[in-house]
Coordinates of C-alpha atoms in Angstrom, one line a residue:
Chain A
M1 CA -26.7 -29.0 -45.8
M2 CA -28.4 -27.8 -42.4
K3 CA -25.5 -29.1 -40.8
M4 CA -23.0 -27.3 -42.8
I5 CA -24.7 -24.2 -42.3
H6 CA -24.7 -24.8 -38.7
R7 CA -21.1 -25.7 -38.5
S8 CA -20.9 -22.2 -40.3
V9 CA -22.3 -20.0 -38.1
M10 CA -20.8 -21.7 -35.7
L11 CA -17.3 -20.5 -37.3
G12 CA -18.2 -17.5 -37.5
M13 CA -19.2 -16.9 -33.8
V14 CA -15.3 -18.4 -33.2
L15 CA -13.9 -16.0 -35.6
A16 CA -15.7 -13.1 -33.9
C17 CA -14.3 -14.6 -30.3
V18 CA -10.9 -14.7 -31.8
F19 CA -11.5 -10.8 -32.0
L20 CA -12.8 -10.2 -28.7
S21 CA -10.1 -12.1 -27.3
T22 CA -7.1 -10.4 -28.4
G23 CA -9.2 -7.4 -28.2
L24 CA -10.3 -7.7 -24.7
Q25 CA -6.3 -9.3 -24.0
A26 CA -4.9 -8.7 -20.6
A27 CA -2.9 -5.6 -20.5
E28 CA 0.5 -6.6 -18.9
Y29 CA 3.1 -4.8 -16.2
A30 CA 6.7 -5.6 -15.8
V31 CA 8.9 -4.7 -11.8
V32 CA 11.7 -3.7 -13.7
I33 CA 15.5 -3.0 -11.7
H34 CA 18.9 -1.9 -12.2
A35 CA 20.6 -4.2 -14.3
S36 CA 23.1 -5.7 -12.3
N37 CA 20.6 -6.2 -9.1
S38 CA 21.2 -10.2 -8.8
Y39 CA 18.3 -10.4 -6.8
S40 CA 15.4 -13.5 -7.7
D41 CA 13.3 -15.7 -6.1
S42 CA 10.0 -17.7 -6.3
P43 CA 7.3 -15.5 -7.8
D44 CA 5.0 -14.7 -4.6
T45 CA 8.4 -14.2 -2.6
M46 CA 9.4 -11.7 -5.2
K47 CA 6.0 -10.2 -5.2
Q48 CA 6.0 -9.8 -1.5
V49 CA 9.4 -8.5 -1.1
V50 CA 8.8 -5.5 -4.0
K51 CA 5.8 -4.8 -1.6
Q52 CA 7.8 -3.8 1.1
L53 CA 10.3 -2.2 -0.3
Y54 CA 8.1 -0.2 -2.6
L55 CA 6.2 0.3 1.0
K56 CA 9.4 1.4 3.0
Q57 CA 9.3 -1.7 5.2
R58 CA 12.4 -3.0 3.6
S59 CA 15.2 -0.5 3.1
E60 CA 17.3 -3.3 0.9
W61 CA 17.0 -5.7 -1.2
P62 CA 17.5 -9.4 0.3
N63 CA 20.8 -9.0 -1.4
N64 CA 22.0 -6.5 0.9
I65 CA 21.6 -3.9 -1.5
A66 CA 20.1 -0.4 -0.7
V67 CA 16.5 0.1 -2.3
K68 CA 15.7 3.3 -4.2
P69 CA 11.8 2.9 -5.5
F70 CA 10.1 5.0 -8.0
G71 CA 6.1 5.5 -8.4
R72 CA 4.3 6.8 -11.2
P73 CA 1.4 9.5 -10.9
A74 CA -1.7 8.4 -9.3
D75 CA -3.5 8.4 -12.6
D76 CA -1.3 6.3 -14.2
V77 CA -2.5 2.7 -15.7
A78 CA 0.7 1.2 -14.0
H79 CA 0.4 2.4 -11.1
Q80 CA -3.1 1.6 -10.6
A81 CA -2.4 -2.1 -11.9
F82 CA 0.4 -2.4 -9.2
L83 CA -1.8 -1.4 -6.6
R84 CA -4.3 -3.8 -7.2
Q85 CA -1.8 -6.5 -8.2
V86 CA 1.0 -6.7 -6.3
L87 CA 0.0 -4.0 -3.1
Q88 CA -3.4 -5.1 -3.4
M89 CA -4.4 -1.6 -1.3
S90 CA -6.8 1.0 -2.3
E91 CA -5.2 4.8 -3.7
V92 CA -7.2 5.2 -0.3
E93 CA -4.7 3.0 2.0
L94 CA -2.0 3.7 0.1
A95 CA -2.5 7.5 1.2
S96 CA -3.1 6.3 4.5
H97 CA 0.1 3.9 4.7
W98 CA 2.4 7.2 3.9
I99 CA 0.7 9.0 6.1
S100 CA 1.8 6.8 8.8
V101 CA 4.7 6.1 7.8
K102 CA 5.5 10.1 7.7
Q103 CA 4.5 10.5 11.4
K104 CA 7.1 7.2 12.5
T105 CA 9.9 7.8 10.4
G106 CA 9.2 11.1 8.5
Q107 CA 9.8 9.0 5.3
A108 CA 7.8 9.9 2.1
A109 CA 6.4 8.2 -0.7
P110 CA 8.1 6.9 -3.6
R111 CA 9.3 10.1 -6.1
E112 CA 6.9 10.2 -8.8
I113 CA 7.6 9.8 -12.6
G114 CA 5.9 10.1 -15.0
R115 CA 7.5 9.4 -18.3
D116 CA 8.6 5.5 -19.4
S117 CA 11.4 7.1 -21.1
L118 CA 13.3 8.6 -17.7
L119 CA 11.7 6.6 -15.4
L120 CA 13.8 3.9 -17.1
K121 CA 16.6 6.3 -17.0
L122 CA 16.6 6.3 -13.8
I123 CA 16.5 2.5 -12.6
A124 CA 19.5 2.8 -14.9
K125 CA 21.2 5.0 -12.8
Y126 CA 21.0 3.5 -9.1
E127 CA 21.4 -0.6 -8.5
G128 CA 19.0 -0.7 -5.9
A129 CA 16.0 1.0 -8.3
L130 CA 12.7 -0.4 -8.8
A131 CA 9.8 0.8 -10.7
V132 CA 6.6 -0.9 -12.9
V133 CA 6.7 0.0 -16.3
A134 CA 3.7 -1.1 -19.0
M135 CA 5.8 -4.1 -20.3
E136 CA 6.2 -3.1 -23.9
A137 CA 8.1 0.0 -22.8
A138 CA 10.5 -2.1 -20.2
Q139 CA 13.3 -2.3 -23.6
S140 CA 16.6 -1.3 -22.2
D141 CA 20.0 -3.2 -22.0
N142 CA 20.3 -1.4 -18.3
I143 CA 17.5 -3.0 -16.7
R144 CA 15.9 -6.2 -15.9
I145 CA 12.9 -7.7 -15.3
L146 CA 12.5 -9.0 -11.8
F147 CA 8.3 -10.2 -12.8
T148 CA 6.1 -9.0 -14.7
F149 CA 1.9 -9.1 -13.9
D150 CA -1.7 -9.0 -15.5
D151 CA -4.4 -6.6 -15.5
Chain B
M1 CA -11.9 -18.8 -18.6
N2 CA -10.1 -20.2 -21.7
N3 CA -10.6 -23.8 -21.0
A4 CA -14.4 -23.0 -20.7
V5 CA -14.7 -21.3 -24.2
L6 CA -12.8 -25.1 -25.7
R7 CA -15.0 -27.1 -24.4
I8 CA -18.3 -25.0 -25.4
I9 CA -16.8 -25.1 -29.0
Q10 CA -15.7 -28.1 -29.3
P11 CA -19.0 -30.3 -30.4
V12 CA -19.2 -27.6 -33.2
L13 CA -16.3 -27.8 -34.9
P14 CA -15.9 -28.4 -38.8
R15 CA -14.6 -32.0 -38.7
R16 CA -13.0 -31.0 -42.4
P17 CA -11.7 -30.1 -44.2
G18 CA -10.4 -26.9 -41.8
N19 CA -9.8 -29.3 -39.1
A20 CA -6.6 -28.0 -38.1
V21 CA -7.9 -24.4 -39.1
A22 CA -10.3 -24.8 -36.3
W23 CA -8.0 -25.7 -33.7
C24 CA -5.7 -23.4 -34.6
L25 CA -8.0 -20.5 -33.8
V26 CA -9.6 -22.1 -30.8
L27 CA -5.5 -22.3 -29.9
L28 CA -5.5 -18.8 -29.9
I29 CA -8.8 -18.0 -28.4
C30 CA -7.6 -20.3 -25.3
G31 CA -4.9 -17.7 -24.4
W32 CA -2.6 -18.5 -27.5
T33 CA -3.3 -15.1 -29.2
P34 CA -0.4 -13.2 -30.0
G35 CA -0.7 -10.8 -27.2
A36 CA -0.3 -13.8 -25.0
L37 CA 2.5 -14.8 -26.9
A38 CA 4.2 -11.3 -26.1
Q39 CA 2.9 -11.6 -22.6
Q40 CA 5.4 -14.4 -21.4
P41 CA 7.1 -14.3 -18.3
A42 CA 10.4 -13.0 -18.3
D43 CA 12.0 -16.1 -16.3
G44 CA 12.9 -19.3 -17.6
S45 CA 9.9 -19.9 -19.8
T46 CA 11.0 -17.6 -22.4
G47 CA 12.6 -20.5 -24.8
T48 CA 9.9 -22.7 -24.5
V49 CA 7.4 -19.5 -25.5
R50 CA 9.3 -18.9 -28.4
K51 CA 9.8 -22.2 -29.5
E52 CA 5.5 -22.5 -28.9
R53 CA 5.5 -19.5 -31.3
E54 CA 7.7 -20.4 -34.1
R55 CA 5.6 -24.0 -34.0
L56 CA 2.5 -22.2 -34.5
K57 CA 3.4 -20.2 -37.0
K58 CA 4.6 -22.8 -39.2
E59 CA 1.7 -24.5 -38.8
L60 CA -0.3 -21.4 -40.0
Q61 CA 1.6 -20.9 -43.1
L62 CA 1.4 -24.9 -43.6
E63 CA -2.4 -25.1 -42.9
R64 CA -2.8 -22.2 -45.3
Q65 CA -0.5 -23.6 -47.8
R66 CA -2.8 -26.5 -47.6
I67 CA -6.4 -24.9 -47.6
Q68 CA -4.8 -22.8 -51.1
G69 CA -3.8 -26.7 -52.6
H70 CA -7.4 -27.7 -52.1
L71 CA -9.3 -24.7 -53.2
P72 CA -11.1 -25.0 -56.1
E73 CA -10.3 -22.8 -59.5
S74 CA -13.8 -21.7 -59.3
A75 CA -17.1 -23.5 -58.1
E76 CA -17.8 -25.6 -61.9
A77 CA -14.5 -27.4 -61.9
S78 CA -16.0 -29.6 -59.1
M79 CA -19.5 -29.4 -60.4
P80 CA -19.8 -32.1 -63.5
V81 CA -18.9 -34.7 -61.0
K82 CA -21.8 -34.3 -59.0
E83 CA -23.8 -33.5 -61.8
S84 CA -23.0 -37.1 -63.6
K85 CA -24.1 -38.5 -59.8
E86 CA -27.1 -36.5 -59.2
G87 CA -28.2 -36.6 -62.4
S88 CA -30.2 -33.2 -61.2
E89 CA -29.6 -29.7 -62.3
S90 CA -31.9 -28.5 -58.9
T91 CA -29.0 -30.7 -56.7
A92 CA -26.2 -29.3 -58.6
A93 CA -27.5 -25.8 -58.3
T94 CA -27.9 -26.8 -54.8
L95 CA -24.2 -28.4 -54.2
H96 CA -23.2 -24.8 -56.1
E97 CA -24.0 -22.9 -53.3
E98 CA -22.8 -24.7 -50.6
I99 CA -19.4 -24.5 -52.5
E100 CA -19.3 -20.8 -52.9
M101 CA -20.5 -20.6 -49.5
L102 CA -17.6 -23.0 -48.6
R103 CA -15.4 -20.9 -50.8
S104 CA -16.0 -17.8 -49.2
M105 CA -15.8 -18.9 -45.9
L106 CA -12.9 -20.4 -46.4
E107 CA -11.5 -17.0 -47.7
R108 CA -12.3 -15.2 -45.1
S109 CA -10.2 -17.8 -43.0
L110 CA -7.4 -17.0 -45.0
E111 CA -8.0 -13.2 -45.0
L112 CA -8.1 -14.1 -41.0
F113 CA -4.6 -15.7 -40.9
E114 CA -3.0 -13.5 -42.8
R115 CA -3.9 -10.5 -40.2
L116 CA -2.8 -12.6 -37.5
E117 CA 0.8 -13.3 -38.9
A118 CA 1.1 -10.2 -39.6
R119 CA 0.5 -9.0 -36.3
V120 CA 2.3 -11.8 -34.9
D121 CA 5.0 -10.8 -36.8
S122 CA 4.7 -7.2 -36.3
L123 CA 4.6 -8.4 -31.8
E124 CA 7.9 -10.4 -32.3
S125 CA 9.6 -7.1 -33.9
G126 CA 8.5 -4.9 -31.6
S127 CA 7.3 -2.5 -34.1
A128 CA 4.4 -1.8 -34.9
P129 CA 4.5 0.8 -36.4
Q130 CA 7.7 1.9 -36.9
Q131 CA 8.2 5.2 -36.2
T132 CA 10.6 7.4 -38.4
P133 CA 14.0 8.9 -36.8
A134 CA 12.2 12.5 -36.9
Q135 CA 9.1 11.3 -35.5
E136 CA 11.1 9.9 -33.1
Q137 CA 12.6 12.7 -32.0
S138 CA 10.1 14.9 -32.2
D139 CA 8.3 12.8 -29.8
R140 CA 11.2 12.9 -27.5
L141 CA 11.0 16.7 -27.4
D142 CA 7.5 17.1 -26.8
E143 CA 8.1 14.6 -24.0
L144 CA 11.7 16.6 -22.7
E145 CA 9.0 19.8 -22.8
E146 CA 6.2 18.9 -21.2
Q147 CA 9.1 17.5 -18.0
V148 CA 10.5 21.4 -17.9
A149 CA 7.0 22.9 -18.4
D150 CA 6.0 20.6 -15.2
I151 CA 9.4 21.4 -13.4
E152 CA 8.9 25.2 -14.3
D153 CA 5.5 24.8 -13.4
R154 CA 6.2 23.8 -10.0
V155 CA 9.6 25.8 -9.1
G156 CA 9.8 28.8 -11.4
S157 CA 11.7 31.4 -10.1
R158 CA 11.3 30.5 -7.1
A159 CA 14.5 29.3 -4.9
I160 CA 15.0 25.7 -3.5
A161 CA 15.4 24.7 -0.4
K162 CA 18.0 22.7 0.2
A163 CA 19.9 21.2 3.6
F164 CA 23.4 22.2 4.4
D165 CA 25.2 18.9 4.9
A166 CA 22.4 15.9 3.9
E167 CA 21.1 14.0 0.6
S168 CA 18.2 15.0 1.4
L169 CA 15.5 17.3 3.8
D170 CA 12.0 16.7 4.2
I171 CA 9.1 18.8 5.6
G172 CA 6.0 18.5 6.5
G173 CA 3.9 18.4 9.8
F174 CA -0.2 18.6 10.6
L175 CA -2.5 21.6 12.1
T176 CA -5.7 20.2 14.3
Q177 CA -7.9 22.2 15.8
S178 CA -10.1 21.1 18.4
F179 CA -13.7 22.3 20.0
S180 CA -14.8 20.6 23.8
T181 CA -17.7 20.6 25.8
A182 CA -17.3 19.1 29.1
I183 CA -20.0 18.7 31.2
G184 CA -20.1 17.9 34.8
D185 CA -23.2 17.4 37.5
D186 CA -22.6 21.0 38.7
S187 CA -21.8 22.8 35.7
S188 CA -20.5 22.8 31.9
E189 CA -17.7 24.3 30.2
A190 CA -16.9 25.1 26.3
S191 CA -14.1 26.5 24.4
F192 CA -12.1 25.9 21.0
N193 CA -9.7 24.8 23.4
Q194 CA -6.5 23.2 21.3
T195 CA -4.9 24.5 18.2
Q196 CA -1.8 22.6 17.7
F197 CA 0.6 23.0 15.2
E198 CA 3.2 20.6 14.9
L199 CA 6.5 20.7 12.2
L200 CA 8.1 17.7 11.3
L201 CA 11.5 17.8 9.5
R202 CA 13.2 14.4 8.3
S203 CA 16.7 14.4 6.7
Q204 CA 19.0 11.4 5.4
I205 CA 22.2 12.6 5.7
N206 CA 23.7 9.8 4.2
K207 CA 23.8 6.5 3.3
N208 CA 23.4 4.9 6.8
W209 CA 22.4 7.9 8.8
S210 CA 19.0 10.0 8.9
F211 CA 17.4 12.2 11.5
F212 CA 13.8 12.9 12.3
A213 CA 12.2 15.5 14.3
A214 CA 8.8 17.3 15.6
L215 CA 8.6 20.5 16.8
G216 CA 5.4 21.5 18.8
F217 CA 4.0 24.9 18.5
L218 CA 0.8 24.7 21.2
R219 CA -1.6 26.8 21.9
E220 CA -4.0 24.7 24.7
A221 CA -6.3 24.8 27.2
D222 CA -5.6 22.6 29.4
L223 CA -9.5 20.1 30.3
D224 CA -9.2 20.0 34.3
F225 CA -11.0 17.3 36.4
S226 CA -10.0 17.8 39.7
D227 CA -13.4 18.7 39.9
P228 CA -15.5 16.0 38.1
N229 CA -18.5 18.0 39.0
N230 CA -16.8 21.3 38.0
P231 CA -14.4 20.5 35.2
N232 CA -13.0 23.9 33.7
F233 CA -10.6 25.2 31.3
R234 CA -7.3 26.3 32.6
N235 CA -5.9 29.5 30.9
F236 CA -4.3 28.9 27.3
A237 CA -0.5 28.2 27.5
N238 CA 2.2 28.5 24.9
R239 CA 3.9 26.0 24.4
V240 CA 7.1 24.8 22.3
P241 CA 8.0 21.4 23.0
Q242 CA 10.4 19.6 21.1
I243 CA 8.2 16.4 21.1
L244 CA 11.2 14.1 18.9
A245 CA 14.4 14.7 17.7
W246 CA 16.6 11.1 16.9
A247 CA 19.2 10.5 14.4
N248 CA 19.3 6.9 13.4
Y249 CA 21.9 4.9 12.3
R250 CA 21.1 1.9 10.1
H251 CA 22.9 -1.1 9.7
S252 CA 20.3 -3.4 7.8
D253 CA 16.7 -3.8 8.8
A254 CA 17.5 -5.7 11.3
F255 CA 20.1 -3.8 13.0
Q256 CA 19.6 -0.3 13.7
L257 CA 20.4 2.5 16.8
Q258 CA 18.2 5.8 17.5
F259 CA 19.8 8.7 19.7
G260 CA 18.0 11.3 20.6
R261 CA 14.2 12.0 21.9
F262 CA 12.3 8.8 20.5
V263 CA 8.5 7.7 21.6
N264 CA 8.9 4.8 24.0
P265 CA 8.3 1.8 21.9
K266 CA 5.0 0.1 23.6
G267 CA 1.5 -1.4 22.9
I268 CA -0.3 0.2 19.9
I269 CA -1.3 4.1 20.0
N270 CA 1.5 5.3 21.6
I271 CA 4.1 4.4 18.7
E272 CA 1.2 5.8 16.5
H273 CA 1.2 8.8 18.6
F274 CA 0.4 11.7 15.9
P275 CA -3.0 13.1 15.5
P276 CA -3.3 12.8 11.2
V277 CA -3.8 8.9 12.1
L278 CA -5.1 8.6 15.6
L279 CA -9.4 8.4 15.4
E280 CA -9.6 10.6 18.6
T281 CA -6.7 13.0 19.5
N282 CA -7.2 12.1 23.1
Q283 CA -5.2 9.0 23.7
P284 CA -5.9 6.6 26.6
Q285 CA -5.9 7.5 30.0
F286 CA -2.8 5.5 30.5
L287 CA -1.0 8.0 27.8
R288 CA -2.3 11.2 29.3
P289 CA -1.4 14.5 30.0
F290 CA 0.7 14.5 26.8
S291 CA 4.2 13.6 27.1
G292 CA 3.6 12.5 31.2
A293 CA 4.3 9.2 32.4
S294 CA 1.2 7.8 34.4
L295 CA 1.8 4.4 33.6
F296 CA 5.1 4.7 31.6
P297 CA 6.6 7.9 29.6
N298 CA 5.3 8.7 26.6
F299 CA 8.9 9.5 25.6
V300 CA 12.2 8.8 26.1
S301 CA 15.8 10.6 26.0
G302 CA 18.1 8.0 25.0
F303 CA 19.1 5.6 22.7
Q304 CA 17.4 2.2 21.3
I305 CA 18.5 -0.8 19.3
H306 CA 15.6 -1.9 17.1
G307 CA 15.0 -4.1 14.0
K308 CA 12.8 -6.0 12.1
A309 CA 13.1 -9.4 10.7
F310 CA 11.0 -11.1 7.8
V311 CA 9.6 -14.5 8.4
G312 CA 7.3 -17.1 6.7
S313 CA 7.8 -18.6 3.2
T314 CA 7.8 -15.3 1.1
G315 CA 8.8 -13.1 4.4
A316 CA 5.9 -11.7 4.0
N317 CA 5.2 -11.4 7.8
S318 CA 7.5 -9.6 9.7
L319 CA 8.9 -9.5 13.5
D320 CA 9.6 -6.3 14.9
Y321 CA 12.0 -5.8 18.4
N322 CA 12.5 -2.9 20.5
I323 CA 15.5 -2.6 23.4
Y324 CA 15.9 1.0 25.2
T325 CA 17.6 2.9 27.8
G326 CA 17.0 6.3 28.8
A327 CA 15.4 9.1 31.5
F328 CA 12.1 10.2 31.3
N329 CA 13.2 13.8 32.8
G330 CA 17.3 14.9 32.7
G331 CA 16.9 16.9 35.4
D332 CA 16.5 14.2 38.2
A333 CA 19.4 11.5 37.6
D334 CA 17.4 8.6 38.8
D335 CA 14.5 9.2 36.7
F336 CA 15.3 6.2 34.7
V337 CA 14.1 3.9 32.6
A338 CA 14.8 0.6 30.4
G339 CA 13.1 -1.7 28.4
G340 CA 11.9 -3.7 25.2
R341 CA 9.1 -5.0 22.8
L342 CA 8.7 -7.3 20.8
A343 CA 6.2 -7.7 17.8
F344 CA 4.8 -10.2 15.5
T345 CA 2.9 -9.0 12.3
D346 CA 1.1 -11.5 10.3
S347 CA 0.2 -9.8 7.1
S348 CA -2.3 -12.4 5.8
S349 CA -4.9 -12.1 9.0
G350 CA -3.3 -8.1 9.8
M351 CA -2.3 -9.4 12.9
S352 CA -0.5 -7.7 15.4
V353 CA 0.6 -9.0 18.8
G354 CA 2.8 -7.4 21.1
V355 CA 4.9 -8.3 24.4
N356 CA 6.4 -5.3 26.4
Y357 CA 8.4 -4.8 29.3
E358 CA 9.8 -1.9 31.2
Y359 CA 11.5 -1.3 34.3
G360 CA 12.3 2.4 35.7
R361 CA 12.2 4.6 38.6
R362 CA 10.1 7.3 39.4
E363 CA 11.0 10.5 41.1
A364 CA 8.2 12.2 43.1
A365 CA 7.4 15.7 41.7
L366 CA 4.3 18.3 42.2
S367 CA 2.1 18.6 38.8
A368 CA -1.3 19.4 38.5
P369 CA -3.4 16.9 36.7
G370 CA -3.1 17.4 33.0
H371 CA -5.3 18.2 30.0
F372 CA -8.2 15.1 29.7
S373 CA -6.3 13.6 32.6
I374 CA -7.0 12.6 36.0
V375 CA -3.1 12.5 36.8
G376 CA -0.3 15.2 36.4
P377 CA 2.8 14.4 34.3
R378 CA 4.8 13.6 36.7
S379 CA 4.6 11.2 40.0
L380 CA 3.2 11.7 43.1
T381 CA 5.5 8.7 44.6
T382 CA 8.9 8.1 44.7
N383 CA 9.8 4.0 43.7
T384 CA 11.0 1.7 41.2
Y385 CA 9.0 0.1 39.1
N386 CA 8.3 -2.8 36.5
V387 CA 5.8 -2.5 33.3
V388 CA 5.0 -5.7 31.7
G389 CA 2.0 -5.1 29.1
A390 CA 0.6 -6.8 25.9
D391 CA -1.3 -5.7 23.0
L392 CA -3.4 -6.9 19.8
L393 CA -3.8 -5.2 16.6
I394 CA -6.2 -6.7 14.2
D395 CA -6.2 -4.0 10.5
K396 CA -7.7 -6.1 7.9
G397 CA -10.3 -4.5 5.5
R398 CA -13.2 -2.9 7.6
L399 CA -12.3 -4.0 10.9
L400 CA -9.2 -1.9 13.1
W401 CA -9.4 -3.4 16.6
K402 CA -6.8 -2.2 18.5
N403 CA -5.8 -3.7 22.5
E404 CA -4.0 -3.1 24.9
A405 CA -3.4 -4.1 28.8
Y406 CA -0.8 -3.3 30.8
F407 CA 0.0 -4.0 34.8
S408 CA 2.8 -1.8 37.1
F409 CA 4.2 -3.4 40.0
E410 CA 5.0 -0.2 42.1
N411 CA 8.0 -1.4 44.6
G412 CA 6.5 0.0 47.8
Q413 CA 3.6 1.8 46.6
D414 CA -0.3 1.0 44.7
D415 CA -0.3 -0.6 41.3
R416 CA -1.1 0.7 38.7
V417 CA -3.2 -0.7 36.4
A418 CA -4.6 0.2 32.7
A419 CA -6.5 -1.7 29.5
Y420 CA -8.8 -0.5 26.9
T421 CA -10.1 -2.2 23.7
Q422 CA -10.7 -0.2 20.9
P423 CA -12.5 -1.6 17.9
G424 CA -13.6 -0.2 14.5
F425 CA -15.2 -0.3 11.6
R426 CA -14.7 1.6 8.5
L427 CA -18.0 2.4 7.4
N428 CA -16.2 3.0 3.7
D429 CA -13.0 4.6 2.5
Q430 CA -14.6 8.2 4.5
W431 CA -16.2 7.4 7.5
I432 CA -14.9 5.3 10.3
A433 CA -16.6 4.5 13.6
F434 CA -15.3 3.0 16.4
Y435 CA -16.1 2.7 20.5
R436 CA -13.2 2.4 23.6
F437 CA -13.7 1.1 26.8
D438 CA -10.9 2.6 28.7
Y439 CA -10.1 1.8 32.3
F440 CA -7.2 3.2 34.0
D441 CA -6.1 2.7 37.8
P442 CA -3.3 5.4 38.5
G443 CA -1.9 4.4 42.1
Q444 CA -0.9 6.8 44.0
G445 CA -3.8 6.8 46.1
L446 CA -5.8 8.4 43.1
T447 CA -8.6 7.3 42.4
D448 CA -9.8 4.8 39.5
S449 CA -11.6 5.7 35.7
V450 CA -13.1 4.5 33.3
E451 CA -14.2 6.4 29.8
H452 CA -16.4 5.0 27.4
V453 CA -15.9 6.8 23.7
V454 CA -18.1 6.8 20.9
G455 CA -16.7 8.4 17.5
L456 CA -17.2 9.0 13.9
N457 CA -14.1 10.0 11.8
Y458 CA -14.9 11.3 7.9
L459 CA -11.4 12.0 6.1
P460 CA -12.8 14.1 2.7
T461 CA -9.0 13.5 1.5
P462 CA -6.8 10.6 3.4
T463 CA -5.2 13.6 4.4
I464 CA -7.7 15.6 5.9
R465 CA -9.6 14.0 9.3
I466 CA -12.7 15.6 10.9
R467 CA -13.7 14.1 13.8
G468 CA -17.1 14.4 16.0
A469 CA -16.9 12.0 19.9
Y470 CA -18.3 11.7 22.9
F471 CA -16.9 10.9 26.1
F472 CA -18.7 9.5 29.2
K473 CA -15.9 9.3 32.2
N474 CA -16.6 7.3 35.3
F475 CA -14.9 8.4 38.5
E476 CA -14.7 5.8 41.4
N477 CA -13.7 8.4 44.0
P478 CA -15.9 10.5 44.5
R479 CA -18.4 8.2 42.7
T480 CA -19.3 10.5 40.1
D481 CA -19.7 10.9 35.9
S482 CA -19.4 13.3 33.5
S483 CA -19.3 13.9 29.9
I484 CA -17.3 15.9 27.2
V485 CA -18.5 16.4 23.2
Q486 CA -15.6 17.0 21.4
L487 CA -14.9 18.0 17.7
S488 CA -11.5 18.3 16.2
A489 CA -10.0 18.6 12.7
T490 CA -6.4 17.6 11.9
F491 CA -5.1 18.9 8.3
S492 CA -1.6 17.5 7.3
F493 CA 0.7 18.1 4.5

């Protein structure tokens, strides 16, 4: 009897863990590009290339398409996840980077687009476009998911 | 983490009758949750994920049917068997309680499965919850109105500036104000000696061509150390220099051409050049006076080939090169330079190593010592020279350490030597402390100078840099010291 009760209690804890696990599930984001951009590589390389393209250290994709990166507002959760997981920089480091780039080449940070719908339209418009969106928003025939990441 | 959860709960899981139920729950915990199922990477594994999802769904349905098949209609249905074996009413009551408890537990499990199934279904269909077309239209209209309001807020009825013939035009700049106190053995002076406003313009002419210019509007009272014991500020001078103006043709990242007036691509600080990114507005001695050529010209008018190659297994490291030629002062046909730079950056360690070379010819011209400088903007000798140098930058985490060293072989004249090391430490996102040891032998029969600088930068935001620095200078001939305290602030936009 006691053994049965013990197991019941533990099963209850397991069920609680199930709810906890689903409730705390990490959010997922996607780096999206134009559907016609066929660039692909190993996950680590793609992440590195996207970082360099976004920071304007590279001006073209490895398949020679001129890049057009789009950013998100600083308080956007997708942008913050992108900072942590792909750029691996703090907001201050990123701001310092753009000040340095501006002085050396006159280039500025990618234009910030707040709305997913507008962002997806712009991604679909430019062959070299690049942006990050929440996974559930990455639904369009004209875009391709380059890779996804959790935060 | 999920494997750890699995190890913890494995011993306590019931073996029957809900064995598969429990294992399904374990699988859910260990990353096979509906959310996780919907988050598999969009690469070649998508088919496998779908199969797993289908398999799990079928398993859940089978288990549900199995449980429902085994579940007694009521507690009484199972009691007579027990009673006949035990022959005791109290035992029957206990068993009754147990069965009721099990029944309740299984019912709760079934409810959970139903909820999970519903969630899997909604995630698979990608419509949780479904919006009506009217709601969707209304949401999109709200979104558009917000966008229009945002644009109106930024532009309103104002005219929009645009380039005559270019795809884009960006304008920015910065303002630096300095206050300096110079302390000599015999006398001291203080002044708000520099107000520097510089305008930066960039235009993308077309896909391959771009243009960049930096125009200075400077009001400066140069600090003169001709007599180290009696430093003094000269009268204010209004200067409007063309600091940079170049056009760039990009064939690829690896091959680009640049024409016009550009920063001499040497070392670290000369390339960084602008105050918004400098820990101290006064660059190392060999780069003073501004726009001079104490060791090599700060700027070159001519053209350069430059580019960058990405190397390493993931392309994270880079190799940069510059090859250039031009003139320091176009008024003298013999005032000619040519050189190059090669630099390797290792992104994982934050380390960059560069080697530099320049061949040039100096043309003697009279000039007074410049601002904060022991030499003037022009050489006192006419000769050819070969400069070689190396630089090392470590920019990782809190450490920001810059080092450069040069030796100039002066043909028929005194050789010139320069070196500095500048370790900086980021105390946090807003405060940076640094020290610089700076040695310069300018040749030309002039005295050597050693300068120690200790400073602190405060950045309330990344676009505002407020600095305080203390300079301690040792002069070789006459052997004497002097000090400068300088406060400056740079606001960039």
